[in-house]
mmCIF file of C-alpha atoms in Angstrom:
data_model
loop_
_atom_site.group_PDB
_atom_site.id
_atom_site.type_symbol
_atom_site.label_atom_id
_atom_site.label_comp_id
_atom_site.label_asym_id
_atom_site.label_seq_id
_atom_site.Cartn_x
_atom_site.Cartn_y
_atom_site.Cartn_z
ATOM 1 C CA MET A 1 -0.109 0.033 -0.054
ATOM 2 C CA SER A 2 1.214 3.300 -1.236
ATOM 3 C CA GLU A 3 1.936 5.704 1.793
ATOM 4 C CA ILE A 4 -0.892 8.112 0.714
ATOM 5 C CA SER A 5 -4.029 5.292 1.095
ATOM 6 C CA ALA A 6 -1.750 4.546 4.058
ATOM 7 C CA HIS A 7 -2.891 8.404 5.002
ATOM 8 C CA THR A 8 -6.511 8.755 3.704
ATOM 9 C CA LYS A 9 -7.370 5.750 4.885
ATOM 10 C CA LYS A 10 -6.215 6.669 8.569
ATOM 11 C CA PHE A 11 -7.932 9.887 7.682
ATOM 12 C CA GLN A 12 -11.170 7.825 6.156
ATOM 13 C CA LYS A 13 -11.273 6.029 10.256
ATOM 14 C CA GLU A 14 -10.783 8.910 11.701
ATOM 15 C CA LEU A 15 -13.607 10.769 10.382
ATOM 16 C CA ASN A 16 -15.710 7.159 10.465
ATOM 17 C CA ALA A 17 -15.112 7.515 14.335
ATOM 18 C CA GLY A 18 -17.099 10.842 14.708
ATOM 19 C CA THR A 19 -19.502 10.566 11.590
ATOM 20 C CA SER A 20 -20.898 6.627 12.462
ATOM 21 C CA SER A 21 -22.580 7.668 15.424
ATOM 22 C CA LEU A 22 -24.838 10.014 14.182
ATOM 23 C CA ILE A 23 -25.142 8.124 10.816
ATOM 24 C CA LEU A 24 -26.495 5.480 12.745
ATOM 25 C CA LEU A 25 -28.656 7.461 14.721
ATOM 26 C CA SER A 26 -30.173 9.135 12.315
ATOM 27 C CA VAL A 27 -31.268 5.824 10.562
ATOM 28 C CA LEU A 28 -33.776 4.809 13.335
ATOM 29 C CA ASN A 29 -34.719 8.012 14.484
ATOM 30 C CA ARG A 30 -36.686 7.489 10.912
ATOM 31 C CA SER A 31 -37.516 4.353 11.527
ATOM 32 C CA THR A 32 -40.260 3.156 13.485
ATOM 33 C CA VAL A 33 -39.497 0.292 14.222
ATOM 34 C CA PRO A 34 -36.478 -1.154 16.575
ATOM 35 C CA MET A 35 -33.867 -2.784 13.849
ATOM 36 C CA TYR A 36 -30.940 -4.923 14.310
ATOM 37 C CA GLY A 37 -27.676 -4.812 12.843
ATOM 38 C CA TYR A 38 -28.048 -6.490 9.719
ATOM 39 C CA GLN A 39 -30.713 -4.461 8.421
ATOM 40 C CA ILE A 40 -29.082 -1.342 9.716
ATOM 41 C CA ALA A 41 -25.823 -2.048 6.577
ATOM 42 C CA LYS A 42 -27.747 -2.971 4.358
ATOM 43 C CA ILE A 43 -29.965 0.794 4.375
ATOM 44 C CA LEU A 44 -26.836 1.925 5.019
ATOM 45 C CA LYS A 45 -25.732 -0.149 1.623
ATOM 46 C CA GLU A 46 -28.496 0.729 -0.263
ATOM 47 C CA SER A 47 -28.225 4.898 0.558
ATOM 48 C CA GLY A 48 -24.514 4.290 -1.144
ATOM 49 C CA PRO A 49 -23.735 1.519 -2.475
ATOM 50 C CA ASP A 50 -20.279 3.164 -4.589
ATOM 51 C CA ILE A 51 -19.241 4.764 -1.306
ATOM 52 C CA PRO A 52 -16.945 1.801 0.272
ATOM 53 C CA ILE A 53 -17.355 4.292 3.694
ATOM 54 C CA MET A 54 -16.618 2.572 6.725
ATOM 55 C CA LYS A 55 -16.858 -1.735 6.556
ATOM 56 C CA GLN A 56 -20.020 -3.634 8.277
ATOM 57 C CA GLY A 57 -17.873 -4.876 11.321
ATOM 58 C CA THR A 58 -17.158 -1.434 12.397
ATOM 59 C CA LEU A 59 -20.807 -0.518 12.746
ATOM 60 C CA TYR A 60 -22.139 -3.289 15.500
ATOM 61 C CA PRO A 61 -19.130 -1.717 18.559
ATOM 62 C CA VAL A 62 -19.982 1.593 17.709
ATOM 63 C CA LEU A 63 -24.013 0.017 17.866
ATOM 64 C CA ARG A 64 -22.740 -1.137 21.403
ATOM 65 C CA SER A 65 -21.285 2.640 22.292
ATOM 66 C CA LEU A 66 -24.716 4.599 22.125
ATOM 67 C CA GLU A 67 -26.257 2.372 23.967
ATOM 68 C CA GLU A 68 -23.303 2.481 26.824
ATOM 69 C CA LYS A 69 -24.632 5.989 26.690
ATOM 70 C CA GLY A 70 -27.870 5.630 26.691
ATOM 71 C CA LEU A 71 -29.034 6.899 22.957
ATOM 72 C CA LEU A 72 -30.233 3.835 22.110
ATOM 73 C CA GLU A 73 -31.333 0.955 23.954
ATOM 74 C CA SER A 74 -31.479 -3.125 22.156
ATOM 75 C CA ILE A 75 -33.912 -6.264 23.021
ATOM 76 C CA ILE A 76 -32.319 -9.742 22.801
ATOM 77 C CA GLU A 77 -35.070 -11.580 20.563
ATOM 78 C CA PRO A 78 -34.582 -15.483 19.284
ATOM 79 C CA SER A 79 -34.598 -16.341 15.959
ATOM 80 C CA ILE A 80 -36.410 -19.128 14.528
ATOM 81 C CA SER A 81 -33.794 -19.119 11.316
ATOM 82 C CA GLY A 82 -30.471 -18.502 12.984
ATOM 83 C CA PRO A 83 -28.632 -16.699 15.880
ATOM 84 C CA PRO A 84 -30.613 -14.296 18.000
ATOM 85 C CA ARG A 85 -30.961 -10.583 16.972
ATOM 86 C CA ARG A 86 -30.390 -7.217 18.823
ATOM 87 C CA TYR A 87 -33.201 -4.813 18.119
ATOM 88 C CA TYR A 88 -32.051 -1.526 18.677
ATOM 89 C CA LYS A 89 -34.813 1.721 18.715
ATOM 90 C CA ILE A 90 -33.733 5.073 20.007
ATOM 91 C CA THR A 91 -34.304 6.561 23.421
ATOM 92 C CA GLU A 92 -35.338 10.099 24.582
ATOM 93 C CA ASN A 93 -31.930 11.760 24.876
ATOM 94 C CA GLY A 94 -30.967 9.908 20.936
ATOM 95 C CA SER A 95 -32.992 11.834 19.407
ATOM 96 C CA ALA A 96 -32.592 14.961 20.442
ATOM 97 C CA ALA A 97 -28.710 13.933 20.174
ATOM 98 C CA VAL A 98 -29.570 13.540 16.205
ATOM 99 C CA LEU A 99 -31.029 17.172 15.799
ATOM 100 C CA GLU A 100 -27.742 18.679 18.155
ATOM 101 C CA TRP A 101 -25.150 16.705 15.899
ATOM 102 C CA SER A 102 -27.313 17.104 12.556
ATOM 103 C CA GLU A 103 -26.411 21.106 13.956
ATOM 104 C CA VAL A 104 -22.707 20.130 14.403
ATOM 105 C CA TRP A 105 -22.579 18.407 10.968
ATOM 106 C CA ASN A 106 -24.061 21.294 8.951
ATOM 107 C CA GLN A 107 -21.658 23.579 10.285
ATOM 108 C CA THR A 108 -18.807 21.672 9.723
ATOM 109 C CA LYS A 109 -19.680 20.466 6.551
ATOM 110 C CA LYS A 110 -19.929 24.454 5.593
ATOM 111 C CA PHE A 111 -16.836 25.105 7.394
ATOM 112 C CA VAL A 112 -14.431 22.825 5.431
ATOM 113 C CA ASP A 113 -16.077 22.975 1.830
ATOM 114 C CA MET A 114 -15.207 26.951 2.447
ATOM 115 C CA ASN A 115 -12.352 25.760 2.844
ATOM 116 C CA LEU A 116 -11.592 23.829 0.752
ATOM 117 C CA LYS A 117 -13.139 26.479 -1.863
ATOM 118 C CA GLY A 118 -10.912 28.332 -0.504
ATOM 119 C CA MET B 1 -10.205 -17.542 2.182
ATOM 120 C CA PHE B 2 -12.563 -18.054 4.977
ATOM 121 C CA ASN B 3 -14.200 -21.878 4.211
ATOM 122 C CA THR B 4 -16.745 -21.220 7.136
ATOM 123 C CA ILE B 5 -17.893 -18.905 9.821
ATOM 124 C CA GLU B 6 -16.558 -20.725 11.985
ATOM 125 C CA GLU B 7 -12.497 -20.247 10.820
ATOM 126 C CA TYR B 8 -13.624 -16.627 10.888
ATOM 127 C CA LEU B 9 -14.268 -16.304 14.842
ATOM 128 C CA GLU B 10 -11.984 -17.998 15.503
ATOM 129 C CA THR B 11 -9.655 -15.511 13.390
ATOM 130 C CA LEU B 12 -11.041 -13.423 15.041
ATOM 131 C CA LYS B 13 -10.117 -14.064 18.623
ATOM 132 C CA LYS B 14 -7.263 -14.480 18.564
ATOM 133 C CA GLU B 15 -7.340 -11.165 16.606
ATOM 134 C CA LEU B 16 -8.678 -9.805 20.186
ATOM 135 C CA LYS B 17 -6.198 -12.151 22.608
ATOM 136 C CA GLY B 18 -5.979 -10.301 25.629
ATOM 137 C CA SER B 19 -9.051 -8.212 25.166
ATOM 138 C CA ASP B 20 -11.616 -8.127 28.026
ATOM 139 C CA LYS B 21 -13.668 -11.154 28.250
ATOM 140 C CA ALA B 22 -17.133 -9.996 27.645
ATOM 141 C CA LEU B 23 -15.975 -8.017 24.521
ATOM 142 C CA VAL B 24 -14.889 -10.582 22.398
ATOM 143 C CA GLN B 25 -17.782 -12.029 23.453
ATOM 144 C CA ASP B 26 -19.929 -9.163 22.666
ATOM 145 C CA ALA B 27 -17.145 -9.500 18.814
ATOM 146 C CA LEU B 28 -18.122 -12.300 17.902
ATOM 147 C CA ALA B 29 -21.717 -12.227 18.384
ATOM 148 C CA ASP B 30 -22.805 -9.986 16.376
ATOM 149 C CA THR B 31 -19.823 -10.884 13.639
ATOM 150 C CA PHE B 32 -21.688 -14.758 14.473
ATOM 151 C CA GLU B 33 -25.445 -12.974 13.739
ATOM 152 C CA HIS B 34 -24.845 -11.077 11.064
ATOM 153 C CA LEU B 35 -21.998 -13.070 8.665
ATOM 154 C CA SER B 36 -25.086 -16.014 9.107
ATOM 155 C CA LEU B 37 -27.202 -14.418 7.781
ATOM 156 C CA ALA B 38 -25.792 -12.467 5.408
ATOM 157 C CA MET B 39 -24.497 -15.554 4.034
ATOM 158 C CA GLU B 40 -28.251 -17.292 5.358
ATOM 159 C CA GLU B 41 -29.040 -14.254 1.687
ATOM 160 C CA VAL B 42 -26.413 -14.466 -0.677
ATOM 161 C CA TYR B 43 -27.750 -18.781 -0.514
ATOM 162 C CA LYS B 44 -31.449 -17.592 -1.472
ATOM 163 C CA LYS B 45 -30.486 -15.563 -4.255
ATOM 164 C CA SER B 46 -27.320 -17.972 -6.104
ATOM 165 C CA PRO B 47 -28.616 -21.845 -4.373
ATOM 166 C CA ASN B 48 -24.979 -22.771 -6.132
ATOM 167 C CA ILE B 49 -22.487 -20.214 -5.143
ATOM 168 C CA GLY B 50 -19.619 -22.524 -2.631
ATOM 169 C CA ASN B 51 -18.666 -21.853 0.556
ATOM 170 C CA SER B 52 -15.936 -19.179 -0.044
ATOM 171 C CA ASP B 53 -16.957 -16.864 -1.958
ATOM 172 C CA ALA B 54 -20.231 -16.482 -0.541
ATOM 173 C CA LEU B 55 -18.311 -16.061 2.221
ATOM 174 C CA ASP B 56 -15.139 -13.974 0.299
ATOM 175 C CA SER B 57 -18.229 -11.537 -0.632
ATOM 176 C CA ILE B 58 -19.751 -10.672 2.417
ATOM 177 C CA ILE B 59 -16.323 -10.366 4.325
ATOM 178 C CA SER B 60 -15.097 -7.407 1.675
ATOM 179 C CA GLU B 61 -17.676 -5.502 3.045
ATOM 180 C CA TYR B 62 -18.041 -6.230 6.064
ATOM 181 C CA GLY B 63 -14.300 -5.952 6.948
ATOM 182 C CA LEU B 64 -11.588 -8.561 8.089
ATOM 183 C CA PRO B 65 -11.307 -10.258 11.054
ATOM 184 C CA CYS B 66 -8.247 -7.209 12.323
ATOM 185 C CA GLU B 67 -10.759 -3.911 11.026
ATOM 186 C CA ILE B 68 -12.733 -5.299 13.444
ATOM 187 C CA ALA B 69 -10.728 -6.872 16.488
ATOM 188 C CA ASN B 70 -10.099 -2.883 16.187
ATOM 189 C CA ALA B 71 -12.572 -1.568 15.410
ATOM 190 C CA TYR B 72 -14.147 -3.540 19.692
ATOM 191 C CA LYS B 73 -10.591 -2.476 21.418
ATOM 192 C CA ASP B 74 -10.932 1.300 20.195
ATOM 193 C CA ILE B 75 -14.651 1.249 21.993
ATOM 194 C CA LYS B 76 -14.278 2.900 25.319
ATOM 195 C CA LYS B 77 -13.819 0.253 27.569
ATOM 196 C CA ASN B 78 -17.539 0.490 29.155
ATOM 197 C CA LYS B 79 -18.506 0.908 32.476
ATOM 198 C CA SER B 80 -22.459 0.797 34.635
ATOM 199 C CA ILE B 81 -23.966 3.847 33.930
ATOM 200 C CA PHE B 82 -23.769 3.808 37.934
ATOM 201 C CA MET B 83 -19.539 4.193 37.885
ATOM 202 C CA LYS B 84 -19.034 7.288 35.235
ATOM 203 C CA ASN B 85 -17.700 10.603 36.018
ATOM 204 C CA VAL B 86 -16.653 9.068 39.433
ATOM 205 C CA LYS B 87 -13.001 10.496 40.910
ATOM 206 C CA LYS B 88 -10.504 8.601 42.248
ATOM 207 C CA PRO B 89 -9.656 9.268 45.733
ATOM 208 C CA ILE B 90 -6.522 9.778 45.845
ATOM 209 C CA ASN B 91 -5.173 8.983 49.746
ATOM 210 C CA PHE B 92 -6.011 5.751 52.366
ATOM 211 C CA TRP B 93 -8.466 8.100 53.624
ATOM 212 C CA GLU B 94 -10.113 9.320 51.273
ATOM 213 C CA LYS B 95 -10.392 6.207 50.158
ATOM 214 C CA ALA B 96 -12.413 4.900 52.896
ATOM 215 C CA ILE B 97 -14.634 7.974 53.600
ATOM 216 C CA SER B 98 -15.436 7.531 49.600
ATOM 217 C CA ALA B 99 -17.502 4.529 50.019
ATOM 218 C CA TYR B 100 -20.268 6.566 51.714
ATOM 219 C CA ILE B 101 -20.488 8.112 47.949
ATOM 220 C CA ASP B 102 -18.765 5.446 45.686
ATOM 221 C CA PRO B 103 -22.402 4.625 43.124
ATOM 222 C CA HIS B 104 -19.839 0.609 43.439
ATOM 223 C CA THR B 105 -20.715 0.685 47.043
ATOM 224 C CA TRP B 106 -24.616 1.311 47.010
ATOM 225 C CA GLY B 107 -25.106 -0.649 43.400
ATOM 226 C CA SER B 108 -23.093 -3.870 45.733
ATOM 227 C CA LEU B 109 -25.734 -3.374 48.940
ATOM 228 C CA ILE B 110 -28.416 -3.590 46.491
ATOM 229 C CA PHE B 111 -27.047 -6.330 44.613
ATOM 230 C CA MET B 112 -26.778 -8.144 48.526
ATOM 231 C CA PHE B 113 -30.235 -8.090 49.130
ATOM 232 C CA ILE B 114 -31.448 -9.595 45.106
ATOM 233 C CA THR B 115 -29.079 -12.228 45.881
ATOM 234 C CA PHE B 116 -31.052 -13.660 48.795
ATOM 235 C CA ILE B 117 -34.723 -13.434 46.641
ATOM 236 C CA THR B 118 -32.279 -15.337 43.498
ATOM 237 C CA GLY B 119 -30.614 -16.874 45.136
ATOM 238 C CA ILE B 120 -33.004 -19.246 47.222
ATOM 239 C CA LEU B 121 -35.000 -18.404 43.105
ATOM 240 C CA TYR B 122 -32.549 -19.811 41.528
ATOM 241 C CA PHE B 123 -31.393 -22.159 43.926
ATOM 242 C CA THR B 124 -34.661 -23.900 43.830
ATOM 243 C CA TRP B 125 -35.217 -23.848 40.362
ATOM 244 C CA VAL B 126 -31.665 -25.745 39.727
ATOM 245 C CA ILE B 127 -32.406 -28.893 42.349
ATOM 246 C CA VAL B 128 -37.041 -29.047 40.848
ATOM 247 C CA GLY B 129 -35.286 -29.143 37.860
ATOM 248 C CA ALA B 130 -32.588 -31.249 37.925
ATOM 249 C CA VAL B 131 -34.494 -32.996 39.836
ATOM 250 C CA LEU B 132 -36.975 -33.228 36.708
ATOM 251 C CA SER B 133 -35.121 -33.785 34.120
ATOM 252 C CA SER B 134 -33.242 -36.777 35.742
ATOM 253 C CA VAL B 135 -36.085 -38.826 36.870
ATOM 254 C CA LEU B 136 -37.581 -37.949 33.546
ATOM 255 C CA MET B 137 -35.245 -39.082 31.521
ATOM 256 C CA ILE B 138 -36.593 -42.449 31.091
ATOM 257 C CA VAL B 139 -39.502 -41.075 29.754
ATOM 258 C CA ILE B 140 -39.190 -39.341 26.266
ATOM 259 C CA ILE B 141 -41.064 -36.797 27.801
ATOM 260 C CA GLY B 142 -37.795 -36.364 29.723
ATOM 261 C CA ILE B 143 -34.707 -34.991 26.635
ATOM 262 C CA PRO B 144 -37.256 -31.949 25.316
ATOM 263 C CA LEU B 145 -37.334 -31.024 29.586
ATOM 264 C CA THR B 146 -33.825 -30.991 30.138
ATOM 265 C CA ILE B 147 -33.661 -28.916 27.812
ATOM 266 C CA GLY B 148 -36.260 -26.927 28.231
ATOM 267 C CA PHE B 149 -34.508 -26.899 31.766
ATOM 268 C CA ILE B 150 -30.541 -26.560 30.595
ATOM 269 C CA VAL B 151 -31.619 -23.060 28.879
ATOM 270 C CA SER B 152 -33.800 -22.169 31.473
ATOM 271 C CA VAL B 153 -30.369 -22.503 33.540
ATOM 272 C CA GLN B 154 -28.370 -20.193 30.646
ATOM 273 C CA LEU B 155 -31.012 -17.954 31.004
ATOM 274 C CA LEU B 156 -30.973 -16.777 34.495
ATOM 275 C CA ALA B 157 -27.358 -16.717 34.025
ATOM 276 C CA PHE B 158 -27.833 -14.417 31.045
ATOM 277 C CA PHE B 159 -30.184 -12.468 33.849
ATOM 278 C CA GLU B 160 -27.614 -12.500 35.979
ATOM 279 C CA GLY B 161 -25.107 -10.881 33.852
ATOM 280 C CA ARG B 162 -27.124 -8.249 33.627
ATOM 281 C CA LEU B 163 -27.790 -7.955 36.887
ATOM 282 C CA ILE B 164 -24.186 -7.570 38.176
ATOM 283 C CA GLU B 165 -22.987 -5.443 35.389
ATOM 284 C CA VAL B 166 -26.144 -3.032 36.042
ATOM 285 C CA LEU B 167 -25.425 -3.129 39.790
ATOM 286 C CA LEU B 168 -21.897 -4.216 40.342
ATOM 287 C CA GLY B 169 -20.676 -2.480 37.028
ATOM 288 C CA GLU B 170 -18.726 -6.000 35.867
ATOM 289 C CA ARG B 171 -18.709 -6.262 32.174
ATOM 290 C CA MET B 172 -20.747 -9.424 31.312
ATOM 291 C CA PRO B 173 -21.798 -10.787 27.670
ATOM 292 C CA LYS B 174 -25.065 -9.491 26.162
ATOM 293 C CA ARG B 175 -26.850 -12.110 24.398
ATOM 294 C CA PRO B 176 -28.070 -15.090 25.612
ATOM 295 C CA LEU B 177 -25.777 -18.575 24.531
ATOM 296 C CA PHE B 178 -26.830 -19.829 20.916
ATOM 297 C CA ILE B 179 -26.901 -23.561 19.629
ATOM 298 C CA LYS B 180 -27.233 -24.446 15.174
ATOM 299 C CA SER B 181 -30.983 -24.614 15.132
ATOM 300 C CA GLY B 182 -32.092 -27.482 12.705
ATOM 301 C CA LEU B 183 -30.589 -29.939 15.096
ATOM 302 C CA LYS B 184 -32.569 -33.604 16.826
ATOM 303 C CA TRP B 185 -33.457 -33.501 20.262
ATOM 304 C CA GLY B 186 -30.257 -35.603 21.573
ATOM 305 C CA ALA B 187 -27.748 -33.727 19.668
ATOM 306 C CA ARG B 188 -29.057 -30.727 22.025
ATOM 307 C CA LEU B 189 -28.846 -32.598 24.796
ATOM 308 C CA LYS B 190 -25.386 -34.319 24.470
ATOM 309 C CA ILE B 191 -24.466 -30.588 22.912
ATOM 310 C CA LEU B 192 -26.326 -28.953 26.662
ATOM 311 C CA ILE B 193 -24.275 -31.346 28.429
ATOM 312 C CA THR B 194 -21.443 -31.518 27.526
ATOM 313 C CA ASP B 195 -20.456 -27.820 27.794
ATOM 314 C CA LYS B 196 -18.849 -27.014 30.588
ATOM 315 C CA HIS B 197 -21.050 -23.816 31.262
ATOM 316 C CA THR B 198 -23.944 -25.429 31.527
ATOM 317 C CA TRP B 199 -22.379 -27.175 35.119
ATOM 318 C CA PHE B 200 -20.263 -23.874 36.263
ATOM 319 C CA PHE B 201 -23.757 -22.218 36.147
ATOM 320 C CA MET B 202 -26.117 -24.751 38.041
ATOM 321 C CA ILE B 203 -23.511 -24.683 40.468
ATOM 322 C CA TYR B 204 -23.340 -21.213 40.737
ATOM 323 C CA MET B 205 -26.411 -20.805 40.669
ATOM 324 C CA LEU B 206 -26.401 -23.374 43.808
ATOM 325 C CA LEU B 207 -23.280 -20.833 45.697
ATOM 326 C CA GLN B 208 -25.704 -17.367 45.447
ATOM 327 C CA MET B 209 -28.161 -19.619 48.270
ATOM 328 C CA PRO B 210 -25.621 -19.744 51.038
ATOM 329 C CA LEU B 211 -24.496 -16.713 49.751
ATOM 330 C CA GLY B 212 -27.284 -14.734 50.370
ATOM 331 C CA ILE B 213 -28.588 -15.468 52.597
ATOM 332 C CA LEU B 214 -24.859 -14.869 53.579
ATOM 333 C CA TYR B 215 -25.160 -11.264 52.231
ATOM 334 C CA PHE B 216 -28.092 -10.558 54.565
ATOM 335 C CA THR B 217 -27.409 -11.294 56.644
ATOM 336 C CA MET B 218 -23.879 -9.179 57.443
ATOM 337 C CA ASN B 219 -25.186 -6.642 56.168
ATOM 338 C CA ILE B 220 -28.395 -5.663 58.096
ATOM 339 C CA VAL B 221 -26.004 -6.845 61.703
ATOM 340 C CA LEU B 222 -23.636 -4.743 60.975
ATOM 341 C CA LEU B 223 -25.673 -2.204 59.523
ATOM 342 C CA VAL B 224 -27.971 -2.539 61.998
ATOM 343 C CA CYS B 225 -24.971 -2.765 64.959
ATOM 344 C CA SER B 226 -23.079 0.577 63.386
ATOM 345 C CA VAL B 227 -26.891 3.097 63.218
ATOM 346 C CA THR B 228 -27.504 1.656 66.143
ATOM 347 C CA PHE B 229 -24.391 2.431 68.142
ATOM 348 C CA ILE B 230 -24.578 6.195 66.127
ATOM 349 C CA PHE B 231 -27.664 7.216 67.595
ATOM 350 C CA ALA B 232 -27.071 5.109 71.488
ATOM 351 C CA PRO B 233 -26.972 9.323 72.823
ATOM 352 C CA LEU B 234 -29.972 10.112 72.414
ATOM 353 C CA SER B 235 -31.068 6.680 74.473
ATOM 354 C CA ASN B 236 -30.343 9.220 76.940
ATOM 355 C CA VAL B 237 -32.557 11.901 75.534
ATOM 356 C CA PHE B 238 -35.707 9.967 75.007
ATOM 357 C CA SER B 239 -34.713 8.198 78.041
ATOM 358 C CA ILE B 240 -34.719 4.106 76.787
ATOM 359 C CA ASP B 241 -33.114 1.750 77.415
ATOM 360 C CA PHE B 242 -33.065 -0.528 73.482
ATOM 361 C CA ILE B 243 -28.262 0.494 74.851
ATOM 362 C CA LYS B 244 -28.261 -0.861 78.094
ATOM 363 C CA ILE B 245 -24.752 -2.213 79.197
ATOM 364 C CA ASN B 246 -25.286 -2.625 82.633
ATOM 365 C CA SER B 247 -21.077 -1.614 84.472
ATOM 366 C CA MET B 248 -21.052 0.788 81.621
ATOM 367 C CA PRO B 249 -19.828 4.070 82.500
ATOM 368 C CA HIS B 250 -21.912 7.244 81.664
ATOM 369 C CA TRP B 251 -19.656 8.349 79.533
ATOM 370 C CA MET B 252 -19.142 5.973 76.896
ATOM 371 C CA LEU B 253 -22.514 6.235 75.731
ATOM 372 C CA TYR B 254 -21.517 9.112 74.372
ATOM 373 C CA LEU B 255 -18.235 7.081 72.178
ATOM 374 C CA LEU B 256 -20.761 5.496 71.594
ATOM 375 C CA PRO B 257 -20.539 7.069 68.130
ATOM 376 C CA ILE B 258 -17.326 7.208 67.046
ATOM 377 C CA ALA B 259 -17.068 3.474 67.196
ATOM 378 C CA GLY B 260 -20.701 3.322 65.080
ATOM 379 C CA ILE B 261 -18.990 5.433 62.579
ATOM 380 C CA ILE B 262 -16.150 3.525 62.588
ATOM 381 C CA MET B 263 -18.149 0.306 62.236
ATOM 382 C CA LEU B 264 -20.058 1.892 59.645
ATOM 383 C CA THR B 265 -17.690 3.198 57.966
ATOM 384 C CA LEU B 266 -15.759 -0.307 57.278
ATOM 385 C CA THR B 267 -18.657 -1.986 56.343
ATOM 386 C CA MET B 268 -19.672 -0.417 53.461
ATOM 387 C CA ASN B 269 -16.455 -0.970 52.285
ATOM 388 C CA LEU B 270 -16.300 -4.014 53.410
ATOM 389 C CA ILE B 271 -19.982 -3.896 50.905
ATOM 390 C CA ARG B 272 -17.712 -2.171 48.227
ATOM 391 C CA ALA B 273 -15.049 -5.194 48.614
ATOM 392 C CA ILE B 274 -17.418 -7.830 48.766
ATOM 393 C CA GLY B 275 -18.762 -6.435 44.905
ATOM 394 C CA TRP B 276 -15.589 -6.118 43.190
ATOM 395 C CA ILE B 277 -14.881 -10.097 44.419
ATOM 396 C CA HIS B 278 -18.400 -11.503 43.739
ATOM 397 C CA GLY B 279 -18.046 -9.745 40.158
ATOM 398 C CA LYS B 280 -14.862 -11.692 39.179
ATOM 399 C CA TYR B 281 -16.381 -14.427 40.176
ATOM 400 C CA ALA B 282 -19.134 -14.564 38.737
ATOM 401 C CA LYS B 283 -17.510 -13.292 35.242
ATOM 402 C CA LEU B 284 -14.843 -16.627 35.915
ATOM 403 C CA VAL B 285 -17.848 -17.985 36.151
ATOM 404 C CA LEU B 286 -20.448 -17.091 33.912
ATOM 405 C CA VAL B 287 -18.509 -15.935 30.642
ATOM 406 C CA ARG B 288 -17.253 -18.299 28.480
#
């Protein structure tokens, strides 16, 4: 791997560390029913099939972390065809966080765009 | 690269070597859930696809074991909601007195009182279940009954783990154990019986009853004595005879509160220490 792509990869990873929480919260905020990890991963894949921004497997620890912070809650339900599934749903604090974080994101995006354009 | 999900999980386990046991189990459970569902979907779309080809396409999106292991390692060490923002005491006295405001102490106290009840329930459940299962094993109903009993023990162990994580702040597994679907009753029973953790769970549950009684008695005796000593001088004010020690000089009554405060502080520290030890012991027995 070239040095540039390694840097790019690191940059992408650092960006993902913050944005993945916002993305997951907003997906669950839009959903009317609790969702399990694989469903969320599929929705994200469909929303940007050609943008390989984050590995699906890295979403799960973020979901757990959001639950620890009280922004999500989860229940485990057995499945007839496979292993038990962990269903996540957003909490009131989580919904409030989506609003606040979206605002922060919009400001950041605007600021970055302005500087990129020069 | 990988022929089966189990191979992938093995590699992931190796990558996570040295990490918290509960974190490893969370990672393996999440991965197993995702890969199983993805495989199911791939087979629905292309029934003739090979196992390793199917897995390769899934893993390219899911991530390699090293990437997944790093993602889990990056999560900050999980603590119970009770345990956040607790200032670490610096010296011996601060550490001793901090027991009063340390959420670990109060979590541990609640856990010990709950153990008094759950201990009796677990003990009764295990004894009744084990006796019924063994007696009915000679008839056909015995096998599903035994499976049901063992699964119930595993679910109770899972519940106990949640209780410990919330009240004692020790990380525990976050989902019940899973056995592949589609197996025959006999094969399921064999897996459950030969799993050493089934027996660990049962021993843990049997021991919870004597432990629960011990915790309850110890807490009641120590707390009641401490509080009684602290408020001993009031017995003079209100002319109550509940602490009447013959031959004890009158002035000594006013020293009792000091003894009571020391005793209460020692009790609170003992409760915190037992909670910590119980958390470690439970993790050793209940987490795979």
